[in-house]
Short mmCIF file of C-alpha atoms in Angstrom, two decimals:
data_model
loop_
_atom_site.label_atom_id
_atom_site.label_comp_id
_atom_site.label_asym_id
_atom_site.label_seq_id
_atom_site.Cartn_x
_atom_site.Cartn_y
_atom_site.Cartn_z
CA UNK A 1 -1.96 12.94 28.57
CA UNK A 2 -4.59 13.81 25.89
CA UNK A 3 -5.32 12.66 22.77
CA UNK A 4 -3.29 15.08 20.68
CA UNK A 5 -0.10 14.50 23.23
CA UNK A 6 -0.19 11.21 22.27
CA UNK A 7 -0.44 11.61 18.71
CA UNK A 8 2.12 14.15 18.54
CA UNK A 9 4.16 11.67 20.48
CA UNK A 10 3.85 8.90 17.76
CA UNK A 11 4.39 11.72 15.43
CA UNK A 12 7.99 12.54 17.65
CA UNK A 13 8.78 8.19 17.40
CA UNK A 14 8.40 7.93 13.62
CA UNK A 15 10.65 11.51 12.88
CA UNK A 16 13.19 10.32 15.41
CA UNK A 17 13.41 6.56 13.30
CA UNK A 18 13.47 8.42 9.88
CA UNK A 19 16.29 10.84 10.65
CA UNK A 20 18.56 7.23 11.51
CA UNK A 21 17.94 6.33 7.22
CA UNK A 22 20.03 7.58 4.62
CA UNK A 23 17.57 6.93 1.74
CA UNK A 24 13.74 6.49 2.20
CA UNK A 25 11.20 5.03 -0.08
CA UNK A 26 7.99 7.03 0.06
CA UNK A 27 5.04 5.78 -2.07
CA UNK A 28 1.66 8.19 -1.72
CA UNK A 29 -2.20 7.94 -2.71
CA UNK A 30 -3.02 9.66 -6.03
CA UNK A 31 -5.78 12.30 -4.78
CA UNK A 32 -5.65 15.74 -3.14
CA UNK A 33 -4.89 14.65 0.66
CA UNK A 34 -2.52 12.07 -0.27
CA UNK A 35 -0.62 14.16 -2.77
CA UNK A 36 -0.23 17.03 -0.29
CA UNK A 37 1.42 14.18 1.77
CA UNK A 38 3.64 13.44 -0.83
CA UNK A 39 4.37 17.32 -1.22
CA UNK A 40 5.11 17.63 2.66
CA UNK A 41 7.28 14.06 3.29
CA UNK A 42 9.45 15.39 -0.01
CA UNK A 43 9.86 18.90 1.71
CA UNK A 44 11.18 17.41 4.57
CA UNK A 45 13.08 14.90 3.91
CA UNK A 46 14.99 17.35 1.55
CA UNK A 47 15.69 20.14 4.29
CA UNK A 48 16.66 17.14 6.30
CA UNK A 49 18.97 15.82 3.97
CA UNK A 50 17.50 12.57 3.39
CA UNK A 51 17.79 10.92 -0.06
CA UNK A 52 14.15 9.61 -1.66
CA UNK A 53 12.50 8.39 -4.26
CA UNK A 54 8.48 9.38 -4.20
CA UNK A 55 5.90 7.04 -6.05
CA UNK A 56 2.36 8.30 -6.09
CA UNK A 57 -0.50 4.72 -6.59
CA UNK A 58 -4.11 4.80 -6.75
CA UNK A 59 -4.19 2.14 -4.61
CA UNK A 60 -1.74 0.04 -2.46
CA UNK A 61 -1.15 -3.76 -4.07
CA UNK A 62 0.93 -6.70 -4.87
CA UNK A 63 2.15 -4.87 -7.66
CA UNK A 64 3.16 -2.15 -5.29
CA UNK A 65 4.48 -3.99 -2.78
CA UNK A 66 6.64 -5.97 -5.69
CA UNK A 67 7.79 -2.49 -7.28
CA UNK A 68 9.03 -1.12 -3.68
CA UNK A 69 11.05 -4.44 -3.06
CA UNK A 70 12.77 -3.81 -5.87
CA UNK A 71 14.06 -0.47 -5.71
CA UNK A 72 15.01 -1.07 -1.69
CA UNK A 73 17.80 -2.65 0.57
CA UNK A 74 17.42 -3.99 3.77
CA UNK A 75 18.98 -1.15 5.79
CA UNK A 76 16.62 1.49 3.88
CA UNK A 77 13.37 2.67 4.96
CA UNK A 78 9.62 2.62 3.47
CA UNK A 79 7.45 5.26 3.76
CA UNK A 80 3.50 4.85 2.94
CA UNK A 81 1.32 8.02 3.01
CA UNK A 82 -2.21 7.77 3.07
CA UNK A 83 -2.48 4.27 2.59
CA UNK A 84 -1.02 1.54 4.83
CA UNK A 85 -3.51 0.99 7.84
CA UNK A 86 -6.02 -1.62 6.13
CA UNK A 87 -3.45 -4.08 4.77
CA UNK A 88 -1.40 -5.17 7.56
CA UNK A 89 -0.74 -8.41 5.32
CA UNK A 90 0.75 -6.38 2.25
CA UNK A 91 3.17 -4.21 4.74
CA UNK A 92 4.60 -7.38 6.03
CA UNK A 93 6.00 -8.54 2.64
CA UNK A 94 7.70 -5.31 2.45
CA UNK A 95 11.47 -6.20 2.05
CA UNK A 96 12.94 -3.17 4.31
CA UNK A 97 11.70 -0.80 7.50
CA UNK A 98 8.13 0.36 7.09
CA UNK A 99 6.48 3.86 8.44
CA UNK A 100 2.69 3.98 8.18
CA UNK A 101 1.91 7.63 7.86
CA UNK A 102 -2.36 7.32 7.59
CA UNK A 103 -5.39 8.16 9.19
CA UNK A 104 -7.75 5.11 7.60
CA UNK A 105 -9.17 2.70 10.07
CA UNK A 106 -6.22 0.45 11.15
CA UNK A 107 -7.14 -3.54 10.46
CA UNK A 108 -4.76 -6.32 12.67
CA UNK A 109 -1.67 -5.95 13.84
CA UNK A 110 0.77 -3.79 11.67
CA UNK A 111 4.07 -5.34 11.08
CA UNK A 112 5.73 -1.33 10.57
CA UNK A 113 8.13 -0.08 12.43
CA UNK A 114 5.78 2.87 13.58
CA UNK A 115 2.58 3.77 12.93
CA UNK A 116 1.16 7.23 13.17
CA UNK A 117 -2.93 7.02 12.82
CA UNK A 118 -5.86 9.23 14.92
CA UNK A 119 -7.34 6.31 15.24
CA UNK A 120 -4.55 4.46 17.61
CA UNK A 121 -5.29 7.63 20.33
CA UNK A 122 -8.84 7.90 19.58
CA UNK A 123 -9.15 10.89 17.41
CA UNK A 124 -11.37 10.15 14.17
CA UNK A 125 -9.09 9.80 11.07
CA UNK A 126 -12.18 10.23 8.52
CA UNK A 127 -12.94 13.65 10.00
CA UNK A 128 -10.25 14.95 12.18
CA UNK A 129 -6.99 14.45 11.00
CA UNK A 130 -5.93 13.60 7.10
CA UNK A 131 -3.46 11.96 5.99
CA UNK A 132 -1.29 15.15 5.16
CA UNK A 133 -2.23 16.63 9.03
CA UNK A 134 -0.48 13.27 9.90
CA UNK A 135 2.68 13.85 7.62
CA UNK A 136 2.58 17.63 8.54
CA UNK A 137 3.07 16.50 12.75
CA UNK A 138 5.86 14.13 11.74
CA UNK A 139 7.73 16.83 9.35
CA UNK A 140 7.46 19.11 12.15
CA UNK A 141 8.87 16.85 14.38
CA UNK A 142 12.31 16.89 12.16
CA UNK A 143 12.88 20.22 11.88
CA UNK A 144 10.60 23.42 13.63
CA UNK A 145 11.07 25.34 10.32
CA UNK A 146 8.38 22.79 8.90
CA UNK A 147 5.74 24.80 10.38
CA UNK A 148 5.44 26.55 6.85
CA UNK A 149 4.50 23.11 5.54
CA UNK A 150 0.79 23.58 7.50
CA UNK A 151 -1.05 24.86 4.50
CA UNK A 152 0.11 21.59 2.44
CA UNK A 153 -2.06 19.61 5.47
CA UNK A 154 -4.91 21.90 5.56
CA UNK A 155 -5.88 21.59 1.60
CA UNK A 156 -5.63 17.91 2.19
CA UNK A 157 -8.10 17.86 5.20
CA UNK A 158 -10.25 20.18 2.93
CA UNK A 159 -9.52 17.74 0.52
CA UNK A 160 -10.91 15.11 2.28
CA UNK A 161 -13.94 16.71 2.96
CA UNK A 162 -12.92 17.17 6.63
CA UNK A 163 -14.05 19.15 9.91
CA UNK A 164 -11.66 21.44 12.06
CA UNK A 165 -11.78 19.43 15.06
CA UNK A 166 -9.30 18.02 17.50
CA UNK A 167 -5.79 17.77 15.52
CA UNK A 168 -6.91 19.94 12.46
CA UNK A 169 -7.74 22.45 14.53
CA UNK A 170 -4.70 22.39 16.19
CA UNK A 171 -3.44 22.50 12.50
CA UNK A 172 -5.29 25.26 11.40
CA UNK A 173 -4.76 27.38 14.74
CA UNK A 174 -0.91 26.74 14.45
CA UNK A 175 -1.16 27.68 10.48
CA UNK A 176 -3.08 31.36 11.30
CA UNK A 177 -0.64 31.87 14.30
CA UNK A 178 2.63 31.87 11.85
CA UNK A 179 0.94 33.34 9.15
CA UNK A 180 0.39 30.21 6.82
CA UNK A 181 -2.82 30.56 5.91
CA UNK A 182 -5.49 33.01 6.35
CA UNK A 183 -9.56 33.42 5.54
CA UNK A 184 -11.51 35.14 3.65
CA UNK A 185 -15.64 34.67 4.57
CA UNK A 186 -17.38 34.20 0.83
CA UNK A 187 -18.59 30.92 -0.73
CA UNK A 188 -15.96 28.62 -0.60
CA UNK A 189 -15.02 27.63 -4.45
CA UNK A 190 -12.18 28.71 -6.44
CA UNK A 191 -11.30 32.11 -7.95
CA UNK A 192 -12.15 33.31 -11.41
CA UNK A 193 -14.74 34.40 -13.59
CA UNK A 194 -18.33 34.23 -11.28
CA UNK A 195 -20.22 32.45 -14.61
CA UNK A 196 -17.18 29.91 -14.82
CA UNK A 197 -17.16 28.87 -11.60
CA UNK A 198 -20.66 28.67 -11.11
CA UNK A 199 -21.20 26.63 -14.38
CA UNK A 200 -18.18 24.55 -13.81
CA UNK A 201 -17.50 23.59 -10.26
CA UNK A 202 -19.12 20.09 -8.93
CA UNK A 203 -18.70 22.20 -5.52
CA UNK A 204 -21.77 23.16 -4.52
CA UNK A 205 -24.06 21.34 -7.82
CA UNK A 206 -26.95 23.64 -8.05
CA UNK A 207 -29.73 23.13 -10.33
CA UNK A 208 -27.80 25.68 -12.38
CA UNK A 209 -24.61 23.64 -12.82
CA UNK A 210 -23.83 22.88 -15.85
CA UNK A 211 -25.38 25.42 -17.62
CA UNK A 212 -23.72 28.41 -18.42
CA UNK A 213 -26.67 30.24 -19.78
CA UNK A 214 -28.42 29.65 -16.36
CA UNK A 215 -26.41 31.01 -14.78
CA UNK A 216 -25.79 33.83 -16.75
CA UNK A 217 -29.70 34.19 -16.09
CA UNK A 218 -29.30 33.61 -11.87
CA UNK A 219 -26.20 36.37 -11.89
CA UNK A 220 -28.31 39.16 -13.57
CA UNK A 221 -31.10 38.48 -11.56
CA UNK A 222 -28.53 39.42 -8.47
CA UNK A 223 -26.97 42.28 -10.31
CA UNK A 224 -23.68 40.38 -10.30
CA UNK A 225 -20.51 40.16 -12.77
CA UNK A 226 -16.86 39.78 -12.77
CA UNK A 227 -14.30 37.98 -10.67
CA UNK A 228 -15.26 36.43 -7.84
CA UNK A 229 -12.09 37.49 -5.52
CA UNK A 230 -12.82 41.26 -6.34
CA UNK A 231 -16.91 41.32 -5.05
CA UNK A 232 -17.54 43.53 -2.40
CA UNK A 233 -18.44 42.35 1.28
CA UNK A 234 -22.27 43.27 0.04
CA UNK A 235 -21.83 41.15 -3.48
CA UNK A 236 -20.55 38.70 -1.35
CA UNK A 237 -23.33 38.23 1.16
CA UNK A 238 -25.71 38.47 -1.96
CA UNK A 239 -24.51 35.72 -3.79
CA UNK A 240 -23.99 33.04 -0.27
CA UNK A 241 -27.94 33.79 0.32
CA UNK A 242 -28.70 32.97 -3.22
CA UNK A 243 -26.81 29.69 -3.38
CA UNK A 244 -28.09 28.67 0.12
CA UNK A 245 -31.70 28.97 -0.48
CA UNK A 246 -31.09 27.05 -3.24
CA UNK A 247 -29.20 24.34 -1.29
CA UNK A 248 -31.63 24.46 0.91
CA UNK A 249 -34.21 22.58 -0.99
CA UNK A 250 -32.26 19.56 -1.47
CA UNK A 251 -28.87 19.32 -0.24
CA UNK A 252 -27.55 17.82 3.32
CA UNK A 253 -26.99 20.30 5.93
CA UNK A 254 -23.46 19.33 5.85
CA UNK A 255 -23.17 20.43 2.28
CA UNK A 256 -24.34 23.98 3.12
CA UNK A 257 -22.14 23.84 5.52
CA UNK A 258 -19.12 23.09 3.60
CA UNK A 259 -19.73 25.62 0.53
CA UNK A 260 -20.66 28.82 2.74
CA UNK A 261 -18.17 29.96 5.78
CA UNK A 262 -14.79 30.57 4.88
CA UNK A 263 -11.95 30.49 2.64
CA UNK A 264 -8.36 29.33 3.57
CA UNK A 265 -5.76 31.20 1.16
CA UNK A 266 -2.20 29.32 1.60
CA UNK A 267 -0.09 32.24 2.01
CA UNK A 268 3.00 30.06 1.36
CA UNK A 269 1.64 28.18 -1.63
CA UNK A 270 1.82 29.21 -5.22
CA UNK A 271 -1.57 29.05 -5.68
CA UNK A 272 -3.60 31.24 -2.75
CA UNK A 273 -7.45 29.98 -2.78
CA UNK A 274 -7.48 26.14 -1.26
CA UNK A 275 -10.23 25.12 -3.61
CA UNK A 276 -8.07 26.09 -7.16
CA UNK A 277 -5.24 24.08 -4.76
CA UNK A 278 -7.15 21.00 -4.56
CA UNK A 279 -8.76 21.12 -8.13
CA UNK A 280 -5.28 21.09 -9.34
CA UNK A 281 -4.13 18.11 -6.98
CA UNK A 282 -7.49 16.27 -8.00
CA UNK A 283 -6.91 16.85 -11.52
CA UNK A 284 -3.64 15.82 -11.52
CA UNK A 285 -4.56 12.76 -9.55
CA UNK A 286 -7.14 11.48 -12.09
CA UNK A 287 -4.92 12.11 -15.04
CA UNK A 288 -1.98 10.07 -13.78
CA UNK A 289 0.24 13.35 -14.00
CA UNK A 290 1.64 13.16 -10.52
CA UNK A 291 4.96 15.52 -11.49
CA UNK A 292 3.02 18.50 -12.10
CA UNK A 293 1.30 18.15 -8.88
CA UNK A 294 4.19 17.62 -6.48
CA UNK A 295 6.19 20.18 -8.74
CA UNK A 296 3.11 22.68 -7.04
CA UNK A 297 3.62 21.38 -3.85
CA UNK A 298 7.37 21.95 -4.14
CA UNK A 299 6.73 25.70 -5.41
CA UNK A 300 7.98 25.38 -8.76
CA UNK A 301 6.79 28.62 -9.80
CA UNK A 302 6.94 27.95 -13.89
CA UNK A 303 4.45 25.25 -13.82
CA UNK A 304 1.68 27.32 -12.31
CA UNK A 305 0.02 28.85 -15.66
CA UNK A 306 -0.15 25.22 -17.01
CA UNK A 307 -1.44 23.95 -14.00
CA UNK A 308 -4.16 26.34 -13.82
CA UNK A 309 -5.34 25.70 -17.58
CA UNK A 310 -5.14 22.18 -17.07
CA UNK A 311 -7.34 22.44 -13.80
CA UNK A 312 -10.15 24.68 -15.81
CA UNK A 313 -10.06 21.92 -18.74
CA UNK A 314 -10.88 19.20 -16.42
CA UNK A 315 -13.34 20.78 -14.02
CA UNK A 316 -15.62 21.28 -17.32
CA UNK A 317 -15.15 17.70 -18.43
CA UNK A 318 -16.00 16.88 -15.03
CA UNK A 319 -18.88 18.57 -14.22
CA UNK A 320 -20.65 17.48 -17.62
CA UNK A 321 -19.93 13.99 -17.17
CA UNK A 322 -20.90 14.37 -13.69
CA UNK A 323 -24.49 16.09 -14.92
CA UNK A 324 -24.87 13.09 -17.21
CA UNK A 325 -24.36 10.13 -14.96
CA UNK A 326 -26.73 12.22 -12.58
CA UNK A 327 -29.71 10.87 -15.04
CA UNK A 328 -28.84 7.46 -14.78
CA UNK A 329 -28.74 7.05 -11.00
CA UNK A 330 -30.94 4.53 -9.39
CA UNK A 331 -32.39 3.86 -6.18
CA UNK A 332 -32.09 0.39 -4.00
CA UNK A 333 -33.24 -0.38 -0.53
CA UNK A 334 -30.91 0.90 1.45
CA UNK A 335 -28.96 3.04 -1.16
CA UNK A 336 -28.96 5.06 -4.48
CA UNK A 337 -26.55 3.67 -7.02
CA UNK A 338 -25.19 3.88 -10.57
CA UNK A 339 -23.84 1.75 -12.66
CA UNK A 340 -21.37 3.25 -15.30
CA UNK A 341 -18.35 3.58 -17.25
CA UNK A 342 -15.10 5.22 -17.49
CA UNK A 343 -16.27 7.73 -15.25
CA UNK A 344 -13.97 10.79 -14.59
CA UNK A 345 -13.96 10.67 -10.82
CA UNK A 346 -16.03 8.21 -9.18
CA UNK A 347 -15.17 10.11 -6.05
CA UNK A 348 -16.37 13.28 -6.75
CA UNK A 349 -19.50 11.90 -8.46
CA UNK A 350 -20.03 9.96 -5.21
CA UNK A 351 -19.41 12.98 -3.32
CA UNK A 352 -22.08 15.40 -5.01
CA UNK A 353 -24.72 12.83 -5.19
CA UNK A 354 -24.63 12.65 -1.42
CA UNK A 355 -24.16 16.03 -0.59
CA UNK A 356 -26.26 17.60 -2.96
CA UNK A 357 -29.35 14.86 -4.56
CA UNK A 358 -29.39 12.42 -2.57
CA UNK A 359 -28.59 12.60 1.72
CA UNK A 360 -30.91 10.77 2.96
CA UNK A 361 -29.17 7.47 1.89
CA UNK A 362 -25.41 6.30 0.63
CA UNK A 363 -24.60 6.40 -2.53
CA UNK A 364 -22.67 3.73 -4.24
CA UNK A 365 -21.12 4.56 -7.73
CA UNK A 366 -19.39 1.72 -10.00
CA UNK A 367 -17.41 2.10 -12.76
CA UNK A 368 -15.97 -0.16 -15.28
CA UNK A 369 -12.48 0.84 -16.26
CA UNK A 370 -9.43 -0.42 -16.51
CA UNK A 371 -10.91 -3.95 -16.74
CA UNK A 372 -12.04 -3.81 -13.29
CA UNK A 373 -14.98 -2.51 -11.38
CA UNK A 374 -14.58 0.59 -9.25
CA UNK A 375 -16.49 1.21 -6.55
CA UNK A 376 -16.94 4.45 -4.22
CA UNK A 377 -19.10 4.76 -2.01
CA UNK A 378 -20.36 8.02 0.46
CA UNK A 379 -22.27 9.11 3.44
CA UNK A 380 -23.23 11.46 5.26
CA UNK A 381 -22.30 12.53 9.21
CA UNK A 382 -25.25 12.51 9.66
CA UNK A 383 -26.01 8.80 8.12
CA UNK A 384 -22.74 7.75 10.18
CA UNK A 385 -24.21 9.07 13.35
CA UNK A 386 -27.01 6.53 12.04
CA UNK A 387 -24.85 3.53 12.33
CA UNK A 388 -23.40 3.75 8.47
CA UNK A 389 -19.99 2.05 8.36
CA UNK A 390 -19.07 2.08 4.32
CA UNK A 391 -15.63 0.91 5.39
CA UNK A 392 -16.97 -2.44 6.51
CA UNK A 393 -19.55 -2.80 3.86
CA UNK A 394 -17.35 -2.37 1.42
CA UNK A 395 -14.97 -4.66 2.54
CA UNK A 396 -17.44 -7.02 3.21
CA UNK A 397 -19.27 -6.92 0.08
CA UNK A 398 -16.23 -6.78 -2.11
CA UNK A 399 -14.70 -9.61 -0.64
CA UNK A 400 -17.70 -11.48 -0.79
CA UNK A 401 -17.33 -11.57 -4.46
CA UNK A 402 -13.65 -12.06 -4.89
CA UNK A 403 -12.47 -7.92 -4.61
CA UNK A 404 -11.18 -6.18 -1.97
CA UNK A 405 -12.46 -2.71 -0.32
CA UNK A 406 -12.17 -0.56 3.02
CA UNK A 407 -11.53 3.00 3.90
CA UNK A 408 -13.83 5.31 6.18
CA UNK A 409 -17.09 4.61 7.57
CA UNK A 410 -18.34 8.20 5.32
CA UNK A 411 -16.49 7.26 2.64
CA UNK A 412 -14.97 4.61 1.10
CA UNK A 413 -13.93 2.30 -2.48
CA UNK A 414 -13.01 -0.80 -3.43
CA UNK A 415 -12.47 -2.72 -6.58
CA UNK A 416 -14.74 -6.01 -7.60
CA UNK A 417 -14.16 -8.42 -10.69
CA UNK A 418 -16.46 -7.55 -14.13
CA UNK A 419 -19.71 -9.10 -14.09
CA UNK A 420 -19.99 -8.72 -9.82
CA UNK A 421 -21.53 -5.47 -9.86
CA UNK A 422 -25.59 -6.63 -9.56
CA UNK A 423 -24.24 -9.37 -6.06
CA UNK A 424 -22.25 -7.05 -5.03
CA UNK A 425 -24.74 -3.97 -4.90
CA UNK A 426 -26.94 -6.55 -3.21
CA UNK A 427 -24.87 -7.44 -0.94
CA UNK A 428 -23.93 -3.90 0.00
CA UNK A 429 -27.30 -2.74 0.34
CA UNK A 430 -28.19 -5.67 2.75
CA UNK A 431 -25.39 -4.38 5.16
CA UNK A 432 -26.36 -1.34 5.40
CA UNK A 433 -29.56 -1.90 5.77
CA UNK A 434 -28.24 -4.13 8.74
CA UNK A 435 -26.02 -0.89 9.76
CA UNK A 436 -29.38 1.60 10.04
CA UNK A 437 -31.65 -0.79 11.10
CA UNK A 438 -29.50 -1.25 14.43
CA UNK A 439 -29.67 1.74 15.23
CA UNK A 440 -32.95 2.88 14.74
CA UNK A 441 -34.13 -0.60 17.18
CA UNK A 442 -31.45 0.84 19.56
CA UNK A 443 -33.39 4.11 19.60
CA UNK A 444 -36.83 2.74 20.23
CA UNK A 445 -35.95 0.49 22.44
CA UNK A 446 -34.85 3.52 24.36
#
């Protein structure tokens, strides 16, 4: 049996044990991938007729846990989407049936009733299989009709920054065979005005990002104007060789990579282009306002105009607070790092350091908000390939000075007291200097 049998088989288990519930508790991760989870679980539990009540978290908790047991009986069912797999201790206090729906690297022995995880059959969660692609093979599992749910999964593997491989690319085949999705070869941001999105998009961050006057300046140069859905096939190619040999310079191959190829449009969705999708969903996420984004994910066609404006708002905010916490990075031993507050996304700060400034080493980002320290953390493939495990680092490091952390070996967060950020960075960078180090002795001794 291969791998994708046997994850379609665990996927078969945990829709056969939800259809026996007549009300199911699903609580969901606050970005794009696990909000697209959210969006597919609500889908079908309502064509399945199965009362629920969705919660969306930014991270799974006591208080979580606490909340959950008290909107839940005994003979009802928990669902936990995108989150789940690290804290085998926190599912156990759950006071009903639990279904881990995740695709982070599982820790112990999970007290759920099922679990369905890549990992557990040996396809790679962090780049093969989201947590939505998970959700996706268990809603089509309780009804065939779910198939139209497949564009849901793929802008939360884009989402996630992952590759078509294995189970996504079963995904994605299945998706283009129905007429889902489809693509569209360009540069893959979102639609609009060509200076807008340039100026304003964190995805790729060119030396021109930022500043709408450059690139005003790098457009003429190309002889280029207008929308960027309505340039010609030769506009097109124009533009991707302009932005690549400017990636080129500095960016990690995988970065290139990701921003030239092609475009998913969600033929089922309300919003077509993937990337204006998973702004939306990110936006959303960061601002706490879950409703509008599962009210996209559930088609409601009036909230699209706001949704849009909202998304445009944002991605400016973003991208000049992301240019501005850009000057204060610094550089360790075994890592870059900044130091910072209220942030807008961590994440996606993380995320374009990485990609675009910085590859050749991980780069940790911590931000004081909320009280707490939040930490997250990316690599590269390539760096993973290297020996780079953030998930254990993380953990490791946080816990070493009283917080907790975990997620994927390219990517991952935790949360640390105030005042542990200087041990803690120390600590970090010590591991993974311990995590490259191995594996560059391993390759000489060879």
């Amino acid at each position: 049996m291969s791998e994708l049998e046997k994850l379609i088989n665990l996927a078969k288990n945990a829709a056969e044990k939800i259809r026996k519930y007549r009300f199911v508790r699903v609580v969901s991760h606050n970005d794009a991938d696990g909000l697209t989870s959210a969006g597919i679980m609500a889908q079908a539990l309502l064509r399945a007729d199965i009362c629920f009540q969705l919660s969306i978290t930014g991270r799974l908790d006591e208080a979580v846990i606490e909340d959950v047991n008290r909107s839940i009986s005994r003979n009802e069912l928990v669902i936990f989407c995108d989150m789940g797999s690290g804290q085998p201790e926190l599912i156990g206090k759950v006071a009903a049936d639990v279904i881990v729906l995740d695709h982070h690297q599982p820790v112990g022995q999970s007290p759920a009733k099922a679990v369905v995880n890549a990992h557990l059959v040996g396809i790679d969660g962090a780049t093969d299989l989201s947590a939505s692609g998970t959700c996706y093979l268990v809603a089509r599992e309780l009804a065939a009709d779910n198939v139209d749910l497949a564009g849901l999964a793929l802008a939360g593997a884009i989402g996630d920054k992952q590759l078509f491989h294995t189970a996504n690319a079963f995904i994605l085949e299945e998706a283009l065979k129905t007429g889902v999705v489809s693509i569209r070869k360009g540069l893959k941001v979102g639609d609009g005005d060509l200076i807008d999105v340039l100026a304003y998009s964190t995805e790729p961050f060119l030396d021109i990002t930022g500043y709408p006057e450059k690139v005003t300046e790098f457009l003429n140069q190309l002889r280029l104007s207008g929308k960027i859905e309505n340039l010609s096939e030769g506009e097109v190619s124009r533009l991707t060789n302009a932005v690549a040999l400017k990636l080129v310079r500095q960016a990690s191959p995988e970065a290139i990579e990701a921003v030239i190829g092609e475009v998913l449009l969600l033929n089922r969705e309300l919003v077509r282009n993937v990337y204006d999708f998973i702004s939306i969903l990110n936006t959303c996420g960061k601002q706490k306002i879950y409703g509008l984004a599962i009210s996209l994910c559930l088609k409601d066609q009036e909230i699209v105009n706001e949704a849009l404006s909202f998304k445009s708002e944002y991605e400016k905010k973003l991208t000049l607070n992301v240019r501005e916490n850009v000057e204060k990075i610094r550089k360790g031993e075994n890592l870059w790092y900044v130091i910072t507050a209220d942030a807008l996304s961590t994440g996606n700060l993380a995320s374009t350091v990485v990609r675009y400034l910085h590859p050749e080493l991980p780069f940790v980002c911590i931000n004081e908000s909320e009280g707490i320290l939040k930490v997250s953390a990316r690599g590269t493939r390539e760096l993973v390939s290297k020996g780079l495990d953030l998930a254990f680092s993380l953990r490791e490091a946080a816990s070493s000075v009283g917080g907790r952390g975990g997620g994927h070996n390219v990517a991952s967060g935790a949360t640390i007291p105030l005042g542990s950020a200087e041990e803690f960075l120390s600590i970090a960078d010590r591991i993974i200097g311990d995590q490259l180090q191995k594996t560059e002795t391993k390759n000489q001794k060879r």
